[in-house]
XYZ file of C-alpha atoms in Angstrom:
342
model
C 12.682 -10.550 -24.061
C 9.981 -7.954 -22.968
C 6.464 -7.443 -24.775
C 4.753 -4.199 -24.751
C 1.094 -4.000 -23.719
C -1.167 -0.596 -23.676
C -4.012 -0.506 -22.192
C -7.063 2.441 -21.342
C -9.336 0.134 -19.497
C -11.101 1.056 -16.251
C -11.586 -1.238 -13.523
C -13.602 -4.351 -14.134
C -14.766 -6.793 -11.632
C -12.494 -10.270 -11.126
C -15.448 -12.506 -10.374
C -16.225 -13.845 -6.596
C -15.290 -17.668 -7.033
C -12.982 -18.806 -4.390
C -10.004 -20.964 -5.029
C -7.336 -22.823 -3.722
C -4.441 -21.599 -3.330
C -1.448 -23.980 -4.684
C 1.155 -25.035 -1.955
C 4.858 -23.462 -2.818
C 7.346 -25.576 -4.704
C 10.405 -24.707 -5.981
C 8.962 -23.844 -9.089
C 6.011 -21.723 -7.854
C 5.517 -19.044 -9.945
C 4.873 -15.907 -8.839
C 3.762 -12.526 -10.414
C 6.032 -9.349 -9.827
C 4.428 -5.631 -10.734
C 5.882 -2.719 -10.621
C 3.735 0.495 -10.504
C 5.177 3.845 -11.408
C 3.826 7.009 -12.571
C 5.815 9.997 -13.374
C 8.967 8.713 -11.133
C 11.956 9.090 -13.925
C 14.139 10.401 -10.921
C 13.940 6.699 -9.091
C 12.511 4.123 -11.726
C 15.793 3.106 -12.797
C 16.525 1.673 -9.801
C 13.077 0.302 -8.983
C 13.472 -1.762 -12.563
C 16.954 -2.495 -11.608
C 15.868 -4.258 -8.214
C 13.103 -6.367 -10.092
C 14.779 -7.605 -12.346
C 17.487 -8.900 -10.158
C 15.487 -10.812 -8.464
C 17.102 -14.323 -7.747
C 14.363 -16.044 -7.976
C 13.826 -18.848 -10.445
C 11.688 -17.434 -13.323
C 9.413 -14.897 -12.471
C 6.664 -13.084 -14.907
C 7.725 -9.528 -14.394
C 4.931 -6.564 -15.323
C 6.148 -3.256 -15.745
C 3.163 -0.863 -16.093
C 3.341 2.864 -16.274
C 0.451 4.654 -15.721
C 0.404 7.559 -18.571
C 3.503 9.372 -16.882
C 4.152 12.661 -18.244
C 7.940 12.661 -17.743
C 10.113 9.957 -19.097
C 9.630 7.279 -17.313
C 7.962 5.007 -19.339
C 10.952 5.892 -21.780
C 13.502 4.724 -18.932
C 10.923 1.170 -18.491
C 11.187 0.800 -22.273
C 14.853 0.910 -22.498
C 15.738 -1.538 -19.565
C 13.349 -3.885 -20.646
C 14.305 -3.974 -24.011
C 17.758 -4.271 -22.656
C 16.927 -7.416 -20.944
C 18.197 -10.777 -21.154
C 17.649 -12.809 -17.966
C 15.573 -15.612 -16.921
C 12.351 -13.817 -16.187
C 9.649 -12.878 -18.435
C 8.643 -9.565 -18.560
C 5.911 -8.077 -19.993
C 5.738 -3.740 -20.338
C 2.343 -1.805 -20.263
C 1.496 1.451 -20.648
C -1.961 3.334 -19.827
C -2.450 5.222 -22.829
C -4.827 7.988 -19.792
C -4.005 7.978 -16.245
C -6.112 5.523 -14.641
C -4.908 6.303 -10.621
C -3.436 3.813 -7.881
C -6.621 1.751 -7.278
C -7.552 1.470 -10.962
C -3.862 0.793 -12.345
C -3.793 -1.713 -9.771
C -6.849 -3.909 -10.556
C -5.445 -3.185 -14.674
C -2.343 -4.566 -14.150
C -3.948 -7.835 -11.664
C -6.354 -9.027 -14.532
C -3.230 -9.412 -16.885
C -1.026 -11.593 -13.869
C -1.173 -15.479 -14.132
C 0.023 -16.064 -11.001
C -1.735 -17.006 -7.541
C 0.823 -14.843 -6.008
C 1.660 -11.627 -6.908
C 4.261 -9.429 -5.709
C 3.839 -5.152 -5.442
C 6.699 -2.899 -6.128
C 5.976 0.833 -6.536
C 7.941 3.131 -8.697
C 10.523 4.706 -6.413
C 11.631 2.030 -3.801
C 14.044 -0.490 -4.149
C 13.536 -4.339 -3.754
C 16.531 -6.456 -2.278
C 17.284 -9.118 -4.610
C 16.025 -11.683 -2.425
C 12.760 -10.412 -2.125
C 10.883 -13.204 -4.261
C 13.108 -16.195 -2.907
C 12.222 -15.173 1.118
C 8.387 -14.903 0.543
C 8.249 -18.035 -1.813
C 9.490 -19.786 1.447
C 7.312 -19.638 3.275
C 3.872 -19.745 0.391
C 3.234 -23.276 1.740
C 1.264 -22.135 4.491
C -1.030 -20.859 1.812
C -1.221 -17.218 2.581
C -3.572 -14.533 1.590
C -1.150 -11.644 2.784
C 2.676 -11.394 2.679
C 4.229 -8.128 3.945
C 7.795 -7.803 5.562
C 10.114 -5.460 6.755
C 11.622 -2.817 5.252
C 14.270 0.274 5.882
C 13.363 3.703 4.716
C 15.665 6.276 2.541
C 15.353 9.705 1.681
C 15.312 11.373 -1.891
C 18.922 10.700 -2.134
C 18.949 7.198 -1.280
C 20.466 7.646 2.021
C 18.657 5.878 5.165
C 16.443 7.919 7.690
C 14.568 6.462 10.684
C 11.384 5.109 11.097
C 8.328 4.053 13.023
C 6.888 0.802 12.420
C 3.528 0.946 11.081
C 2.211 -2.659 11.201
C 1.353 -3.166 14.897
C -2.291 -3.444 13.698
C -2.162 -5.806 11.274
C -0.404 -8.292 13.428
C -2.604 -7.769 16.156
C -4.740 -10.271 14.970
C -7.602 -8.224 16.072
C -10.355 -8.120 13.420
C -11.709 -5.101 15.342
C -8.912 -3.196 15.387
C -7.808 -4.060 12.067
C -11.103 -2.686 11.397
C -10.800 1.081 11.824
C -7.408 1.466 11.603
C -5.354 3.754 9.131
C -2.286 1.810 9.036
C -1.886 -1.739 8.756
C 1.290 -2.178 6.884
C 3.320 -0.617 3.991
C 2.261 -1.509 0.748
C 5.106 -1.830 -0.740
C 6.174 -4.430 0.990
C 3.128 -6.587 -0.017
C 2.452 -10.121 -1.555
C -1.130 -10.726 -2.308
C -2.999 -14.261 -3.076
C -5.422 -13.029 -5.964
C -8.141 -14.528 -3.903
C -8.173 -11.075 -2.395
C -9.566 -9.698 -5.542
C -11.923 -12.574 -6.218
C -13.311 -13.172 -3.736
C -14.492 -9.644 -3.190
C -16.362 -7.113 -5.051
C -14.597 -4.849 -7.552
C -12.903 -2.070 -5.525
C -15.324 0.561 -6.425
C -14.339 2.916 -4.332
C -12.239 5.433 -5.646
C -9.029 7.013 -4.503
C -8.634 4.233 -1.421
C -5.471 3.317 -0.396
C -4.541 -0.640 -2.086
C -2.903 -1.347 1.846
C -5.863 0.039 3.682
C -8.264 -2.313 1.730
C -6.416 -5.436 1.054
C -4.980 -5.801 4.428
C -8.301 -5.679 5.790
C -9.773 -8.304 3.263
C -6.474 -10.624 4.306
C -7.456 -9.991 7.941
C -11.220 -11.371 6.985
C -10.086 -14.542 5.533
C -7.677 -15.376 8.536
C -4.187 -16.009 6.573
C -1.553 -13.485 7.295
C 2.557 -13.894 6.985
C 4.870 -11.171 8.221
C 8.588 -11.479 7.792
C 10.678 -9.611 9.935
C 13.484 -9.203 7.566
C 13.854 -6.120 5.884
C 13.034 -6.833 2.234
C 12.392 -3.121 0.521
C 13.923 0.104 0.835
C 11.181 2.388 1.026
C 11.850 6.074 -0.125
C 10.379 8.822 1.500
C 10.557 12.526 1.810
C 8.477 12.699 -1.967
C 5.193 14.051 -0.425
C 6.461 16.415 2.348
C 5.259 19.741 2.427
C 6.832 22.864 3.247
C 3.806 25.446 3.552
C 0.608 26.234 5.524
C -1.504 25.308 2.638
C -0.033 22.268 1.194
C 0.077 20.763 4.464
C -3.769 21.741 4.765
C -4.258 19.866 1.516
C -2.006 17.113 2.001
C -4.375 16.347 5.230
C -7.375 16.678 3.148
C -6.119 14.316 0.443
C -4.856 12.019 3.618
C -8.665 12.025 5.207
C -10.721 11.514 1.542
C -8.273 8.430 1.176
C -9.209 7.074 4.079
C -12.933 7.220 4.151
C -12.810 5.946 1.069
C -10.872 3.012 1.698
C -13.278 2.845 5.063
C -16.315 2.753 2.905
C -14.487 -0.203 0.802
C -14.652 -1.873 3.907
C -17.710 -1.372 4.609
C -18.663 -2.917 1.424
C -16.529 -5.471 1.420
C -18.083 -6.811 5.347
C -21.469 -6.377 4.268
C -20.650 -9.276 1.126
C -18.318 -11.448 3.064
C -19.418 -11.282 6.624
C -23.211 -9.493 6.767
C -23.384 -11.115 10.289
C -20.592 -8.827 12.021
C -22.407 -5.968 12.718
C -20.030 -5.271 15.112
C -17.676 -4.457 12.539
C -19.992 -2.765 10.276
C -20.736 -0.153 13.628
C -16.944 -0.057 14.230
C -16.379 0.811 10.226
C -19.604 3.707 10.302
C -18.036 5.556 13.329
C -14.487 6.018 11.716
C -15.975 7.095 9.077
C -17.552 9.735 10.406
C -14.302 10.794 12.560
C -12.749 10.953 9.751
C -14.867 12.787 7.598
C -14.518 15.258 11.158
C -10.925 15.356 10.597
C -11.789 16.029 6.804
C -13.983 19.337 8.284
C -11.022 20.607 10.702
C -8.677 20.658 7.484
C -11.101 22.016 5.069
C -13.052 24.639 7.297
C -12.831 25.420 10.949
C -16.218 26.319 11.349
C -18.011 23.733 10.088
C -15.896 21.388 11.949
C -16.934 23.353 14.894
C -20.620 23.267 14.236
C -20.784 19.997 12.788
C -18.757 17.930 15.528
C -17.341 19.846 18.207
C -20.135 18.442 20.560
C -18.955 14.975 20.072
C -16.664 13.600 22.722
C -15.648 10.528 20.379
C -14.952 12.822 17.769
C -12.431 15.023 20.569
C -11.073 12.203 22.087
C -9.858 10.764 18.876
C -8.258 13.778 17.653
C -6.858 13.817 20.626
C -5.341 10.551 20.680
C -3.459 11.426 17.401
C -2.542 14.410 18.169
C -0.432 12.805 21.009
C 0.446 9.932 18.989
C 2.164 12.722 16.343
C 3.821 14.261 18.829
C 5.618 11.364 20.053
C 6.199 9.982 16.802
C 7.719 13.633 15.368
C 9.887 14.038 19.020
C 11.157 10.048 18.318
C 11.759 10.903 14.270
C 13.842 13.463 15.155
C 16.127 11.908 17.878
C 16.509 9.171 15.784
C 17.584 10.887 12.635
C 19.956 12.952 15.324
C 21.500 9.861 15.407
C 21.870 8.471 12.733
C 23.030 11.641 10.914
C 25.571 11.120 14.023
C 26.531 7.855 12.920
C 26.879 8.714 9.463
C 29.638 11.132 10.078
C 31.648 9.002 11.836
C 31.701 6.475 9.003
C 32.000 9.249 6.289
């Protein structure tokens, strides 16, 4: 059976009491949430996934975030369709509410320590819950795992890893960097919303500012396995000027979910002022990369004096290169391999 809940509220703050975290039994229960907004194309296979999971009993949440198109219809009829062992609850925002914001909505309503994020157009293997139950007992603040990548049409494309940072272990580099690990693939202990203030910044990326809370409190699990297929291909852009905007979108993200950061060090760790320097540069390299998208000359005024600022750019410049040259002799072969299986 599924329930429907609506809901138009804004973000609220969790409270900043810490707890302790339960060690994983077999009958651990865990939170699942699904996010989607305006994905009828994929959501039938996102809902699909979830509720396959093979896990025990799970309380399932499938909110939609005031989607335009029909895929709260498509949520509606699958859940009502239901009749497994997991509990699943529907929500709707009756207005859009954006990632962050739908995010913290659909957290206050979990009664789990552990909740697991699905977005709206990937696809969780059905043993997604049962592999990071296993390995709960070391009392983790931060699962994330593997994970394949498919286009539009389902069909698998290469990929770079992305999580190098995160498993660094390096506070400092986790610090300032832009990618720590694909959200998708994430389990969170809801210690990292408790414990912290209310993410107040707006239009940061969940991954960006989670990971690095995770990374503060010292408890991290990776799993190699691959445990989502993540879909790609949604966002590219074709022309000079979505690209242009598509980097300025990128860049506002980020020093938003930098200034999170910031606010989140200066109420759990006021002492590391090292990180709290680290945090204020990148900021300001990437509100320089925010300049170069928006308007040349300003950028040019404004920062091309700074060798930090050059030698950055620089860096990922290089760093694109080699990942667009290794993207496409990748995909060169596995479009190879495909035909010789087809």
């Amino acid at each position: 059976m599924a329930t429907l809940m609506e809901s138009s509220r804004s973000v609220v703050g969790i409270g900043h009491s810490p707890s302790t975290a339960r060690g994983h039994t077999d009958g651990q229960q865990i939170s699942f949430v699904l996010l989607a907004y305006n994905q009828e194309r994929f959501i039938r296979d996102a809902v699909e996934s979830v509720l396959a999971q093979d896990y025990g009993c799970l309380e399932i949440i499938l909110s939609d975030d005031a989607s335009t198109d029909a895929t709260f219809e498509i949520m509606s009829e699958m859940a009502a369709a239901y009749h497994g062992p997991h509990k699943v609850t529907l929500r709707r925002n009756v207005t859009n509410l954006g990632l962050i914001n739908h995010l913290v909505s659909v957290i206050e309503v979990t009664t789990s320590e552990y909740i697991i994020a699905a977005a709206g157009d990937d696809i969780s293997e059905t043993h997604r819950a049962s592999a990071i139950a296993r390995i709960l007992e070391s009392r983790p603040f931060l699962v994330c795992s593997g994970y394949s990548t498919i286009d539009l049409t389902g069909r698998p494309v290469a990929h770079e890893r992305s999580d190098e940072d995160m498993l660094s272990g390096d506070i400092r580099r986790i610090a300032v960097s832009t990618a720590l690990y694909v959200g998708a693939t994430a389990a969170w202990h809801r210690d990292l919303f408790r414990m912290f203030p209310p993410i107040s910044r707006q239009g940061s990326y969940e991954d960006l500012v989670l990971g690095y809370r995770a990374a503060l409190l010292g408890r991290i699990e990776y799993i190699p396995e691959s445990l989502v297929r993540y879909r790609v291909g949604g966002g590219m852009t074709t022309t000079r000027t979505d690209w242009k905007k598509a980097a300025q979108r990128t860049a506002t993200a980020r020093i938003s979910s930098l200034q999170q950061r910031l606010l989140d060090t200066r109420h759990f760790s006021p002492d590391r002022n090292d990180l709290i320097k680290r945090i204020e540069n990148q900021i300001k390299i990437e509100r320089a990369i925010l300049a170069l998208s928006s308007n040349h000359r300003d950028f040019l005024r404004l920062y091309s004096w700074n060798p930090k600022v050059i030698r950055y750019l620089s860096k990922v410049a290089a760093r694109r290169l080699r990942r667009s040259f290794l993207s496409h002799v990748k995909g060169g072969e596995m479009r190879h391999e495909h035909g010789r299986t087809t």
